[in-house]
């Protein structure tokens, strides 16, 4: 008896990554130590002025490159203003206890709160036992075709109520309505090293977790993958979609879609040892990928 098999195959949409590059804002070798006497310029680093930050958009990302001075007894840095008052979100000093014992690249997200604080009091780096050697700004090109959302959106639930960076809502309920069940939403997250911990949760506008989701703590850059189910689509249609968390940047959202090939219909499956690809075409034993052999689907590497 002949059997007709209908085969479902997961196939990812071909998507190009967002292209971004760092542009130098400052380079040098500036030793920082509060052991220097009062009046010594090396007690602090103030090479970016208030006008520099005024020209930056909220959400811009800077990278500070620090090299430790190995002869120093300890190493500590903090981002603050000319009066040594910490900037919003940077109240805790970062020292050897937080892993600042080696050369470091620090991510600094310029939020609106930080822009306001710098406009009022300036920007400085204070600390001990390190050199500032380079400062760059991340410049992003236009998103590649097929990417749902791209940017650099800082998220922290430590921010006050009403601050837009308390959550990310870059995908609307209408967007979700267009997704198919079994599509996979992929969210690229980057940790912010200056925050004390890093966590995310996929939920709705009311901070209610989506079906099957919970708070997740992370320690490295991560791609979060959410398989779209009927339950998730219904929950988003009712309450919206948001990402809440702490100490992370959302940099990209893309979709990996499930497709159902049609050309494989009406294949006659016999125990004859012939291999077929997912389009129903015979292939030899050297073929790599998904094959159908004697009615069974398998991956050949």
XYZ file of C-alpha atoms in Angstrom:
301
model
C 0.000 0.000 0.000
C 1.234 3.398 -0.880
C 1.310 6.035 1.823
C 1.342 9.774 1.333
C 3.549 11.625 3.774
C 3.348 15.307 4.494
C 6.631 16.501 6.041
C 7.036 19.620 8.184
C 10.562 21.014 8.168
C 11.952 23.861 10.273
C 13.716 26.365 8.020
C 15.127 29.627 9.232
C 14.511 32.815 7.249
C 17.797 34.086 5.841
C 18.545 37.207 7.817
C 21.599 39.426 7.837
C 22.896 40.764 11.126
C 22.813 44.427 11.993
C 26.114 45.979 11.056
C 27.712 48.297 13.577
C 31.109 49.855 14.105
C 32.926 51.773 16.821
C 34.169 55.291 16.139
C 36.957 56.732 18.269
C 35.996 59.709 20.409
C 39.272 59.918 22.325
C 42.578 58.014 22.480
C 45.555 58.479 24.760
C 47.096 57.160 27.952
C 45.590 58.937 30.934
C 46.518 57.651 34.371
C 43.792 58.024 37.016
C 44.474 57.916 40.761
C 43.047 59.782 43.725
C 46.500 59.485 45.302
C 47.654 62.393 43.143
C 47.676 65.700 45.045
C 44.797 68.180 44.855
C 44.978 70.114 41.597
C 46.731 67.337 39.657
C 44.746 66.688 36.451
C 45.332 62.963 36.794
C 43.013 62.755 39.780
C 40.236 62.465 37.214
C 39.479 62.032 33.494
C 37.341 64.808 31.957
C 38.104 64.619 28.246
C 34.459 64.456 27.140
C 32.647 67.704 27.783
C 29.023 68.576 28.371
C 28.630 69.668 24.746
C 29.817 66.214 23.595
C 27.048 64.503 25.540
C 24.486 67.102 24.488
C 25.102 66.063 20.869
C 24.491 62.360 21.643
C 21.056 60.795 21.393
C 19.614 59.102 24.454
C 20.384 55.392 24.123
C 23.813 55.948 22.551
C 26.446 53.433 23.619
C 29.997 54.382 24.552
C 32.860 51.988 25.230
C 35.623 52.901 27.676
C 38.889 50.983 27.413
C 40.787 50.771 30.716
C 44.227 49.280 31.319
C 45.156 48.521 34.902
C 48.430 49.695 36.400
C 49.866 46.462 37.725
C 51.938 48.139 40.432
C 48.846 49.680 42.034
C 47.600 48.038 45.219
C 44.022 47.992 43.946
C 41.917 49.168 41.012
C 38.666 51.093 41.163
C 36.633 53.310 38.817
C 33.346 55.151 38.810
C 31.434 57.376 36.388
C 30.379 60.627 38.027
C 30.426 64.421 37.619
C 32.931 67.163 38.341
C 31.918 67.142 42.018
C 32.477 63.361 42.370
C 28.700 62.685 42.516
C 27.872 59.360 40.815
C 25.765 59.452 37.649
C 22.308 57.792 37.684
C 22.718 54.020 37.649
C 26.403 54.227 38.569
C 26.175 54.788 42.304
C 28.242 51.688 43.099
C 32.000 51.934 42.545
C 33.565 49.139 40.525
C 36.697 47.687 42.005
C 38.718 44.496 42.270
C 35.853 42.836 44.140
C 33.742 43.255 40.990
C 36.386 41.771 38.701
C 38.182 44.998 37.825
C 41.585 43.435 38.145
C 42.515 43.280 34.489
C 42.239 45.338 31.325
C 38.573 46.096 30.759
C 36.182 47.326 28.077
C 33.251 49.000 29.826
C 29.891 49.601 28.120
C 28.294 52.933 29.049
C 24.730 53.622 27.871
C 23.845 57.313 27.696
C 20.307 57.393 29.072
C 18.229 60.568 29.236
C 18.754 60.677 33.006
C 22.509 60.591 32.458
C 22.328 63.296 29.783
C 20.407 65.531 32.205
C 22.871 64.889 35.036
C 25.875 65.646 32.805
C 24.266 68.814 31.458
C 23.988 69.993 35.058
C 27.262 68.765 36.556
C 29.628 67.519 33.847
C 31.188 64.108 33.237
C 34.242 62.623 34.887
C 35.856 59.292 35.703
C 37.400 58.967 39.146
C 39.205 56.011 40.621
C 42.578 54.463 41.212
C 45.162 52.236 39.566
C 44.253 52.351 35.879
C 44.682 54.257 32.632
C 42.002 55.373 30.197
C 43.377 54.530 26.748
C 40.407 54.854 24.405
C 36.760 55.896 24.243
C 34.522 54.928 21.314
C 30.892 55.342 20.324
C 28.836 52.634 18.637
C 27.542 53.722 15.261
C 24.904 51.534 13.649
C 24.073 51.236 9.987
C 20.587 50.727 8.643
C 19.009 47.439 9.736
C 19.441 44.554 7.336
C 16.426 43.397 5.366
C 14.212 41.024 7.328
C 15.155 42.235 10.811
C 11.998 43.108 12.772
C 13.664 45.622 15.094
C 17.180 46.880 15.735
C 18.728 49.462 17.977
C 20.444 49.716 21.351
C 17.809 49.869 24.069
C 18.959 49.809 27.677
C 16.597 48.087 30.141
C 16.646 48.324 33.929
C 13.814 47.831 36.404
C 15.809 49.972 38.844
C 14.799 53.070 36.868
C 11.908 55.169 38.211
C 8.338 54.551 37.097
C 7.621 56.329 33.842
C 11.165 56.005 32.481
C 10.898 54.470 28.996
C 13.980 52.324 29.632
C 12.231 50.458 32.441
C 10.980 48.131 29.704
C 11.256 47.354 25.979
C 8.081 47.259 23.896
C 9.556 47.252 20.393
C 7.150 44.601 19.069
C 3.467 45.504 19.132
C 0.416 43.226 19.477
C -0.274 43.878 15.771
C 3.210 42.539 14.965
C 2.461 39.407 16.976
C -0.867 38.928 15.235
C 1.054 38.511 11.962
C 3.349 35.828 13.399
C 2.548 32.194 12.698
C 2.314 29.530 15.364
C 5.702 27.758 15.637
C 7.603 30.794 14.349
C 10.533 31.605 16.645
C 11.181 35.144 17.869
C 14.912 35.705 18.452
C 16.009 38.591 20.691
C 19.702 39.527 20.924
C 20.675 40.819 24.370
C 23.978 42.335 25.470
C 24.886 42.636 29.135
C 25.962 45.994 30.587
C 29.068 45.220 32.689
C 28.632 48.258 34.929
C 25.348 46.882 36.312
C 25.561 44.531 39.263
C 23.521 41.743 37.664
C 21.722 40.956 34.418
C 18.252 39.503 34.033
C 15.288 39.439 31.644
C 11.659 38.334 31.565
C 9.260 38.073 28.615
C 5.854 39.308 29.713
C 3.046 41.761 28.967
C 2.525 45.448 29.663
C 1.398 44.549 33.186
C 4.612 42.604 33.949
C 2.705 39.276 33.820
C 4.963 36.529 32.437
C 3.940 35.042 29.096
C 2.853 31.383 29.156
C 5.855 29.174 29.882
C 8.159 32.127 30.641
C 9.920 33.204 33.847
C 12.699 35.515 34.987
C 16.103 34.416 33.669
C 19.466 35.615 34.995
C 22.325 35.781 32.477
C 26.064 36.454 32.702
C 26.954 36.882 29.004
C 25.511 38.198 25.741
C 22.556 36.002 24.853
C 20.075 35.271 22.075
C 16.667 34.592 23.603
C 14.418 32.337 21.521
C 10.641 32.374 22.004
C 8.595 29.799 20.078
C 5.245 31.371 19.215
C 2.310 29.297 20.475
C -1.434 29.906 20.399
C -1.307 30.606 24.145
C 1.401 33.252 23.674
C -0.424 34.884 20.742
C -3.609 35.074 22.830
C -1.770 36.503 25.840
C -0.079 39.182 23.717
C -3.344 40.071 21.975
C -4.889 40.665 25.397
C -2.025 42.322 27.292
C 0.738 43.300 24.852
C 4.367 42.181 24.672
C 7.237 43.577 26.705
C 10.696 42.644 27.868
C 11.557 43.660 31.414
C 14.847 43.111 33.161
C 18.007 44.695 34.454
C 21.484 45.452 33.154
C 20.918 44.570 29.496
C 20.755 46.170 26.058
C 18.318 44.823 23.458
C 20.082 45.194 20.109
C 18.033 43.142 17.647
C 14.803 41.193 17.123
C 14.383 38.775 14.238
C 12.041 35.985 13.251
C 12.861 32.387 12.393
C 9.832 31.074 10.516
C 8.433 27.592 10.028
C 7.605 26.821 6.410
C 5.813 23.841 4.908
C 7.205 22.675 1.553
C 4.539 21.623 -0.961
C 6.614 19.892 -3.630
C 7.046 16.774 -1.475
C 3.425 15.707 -1.713
C 2.512 12.330 -3.241
C 5.916 10.700 -2.766
C 5.657 6.952 -2.914
C 7.650 5.559 0.012
C 9.048 2.090 -0.520
C 11.728 0.124 1.270
C 14.091 0.634 -1.642
C 16.944 2.554 0.048
C 16.550 5.648 -2.172
C 17.187 8.947 -0.378
C 15.102 12.037 -1.062
C 15.637 15.672 -0.060
C 12.773 17.732 1.379
C 11.614 18.610 -2.148
C 11.145 14.952 -3.001
C 14.162 14.773 -5.303
C 16.439 11.714 -5.208
C 19.905 12.406 -3.754
C 23.049 10.302 -3.471
C 24.804 9.123 -0.303
C 27.099 12.179 -0.282
C 24.172 14.581 0.184
C 24.277 16.558 3.460
C 21.215 17.909 5.200
C 17.669 16.639 5.824
C 16.896 13.451 3.878
C 13.946 11.038 3.774
C 14.900 7.375 3.744
C 12.301 4.589 3.834
C 9.664 7.018 5.063
C 11.798 8.452 7.874
C 13.257 11.947 8.074
C 16.860 12.270 9.274
C 19.702 14.786 9.325
C 22.887 13.751 7.511
C 26.074 15.631 8.514
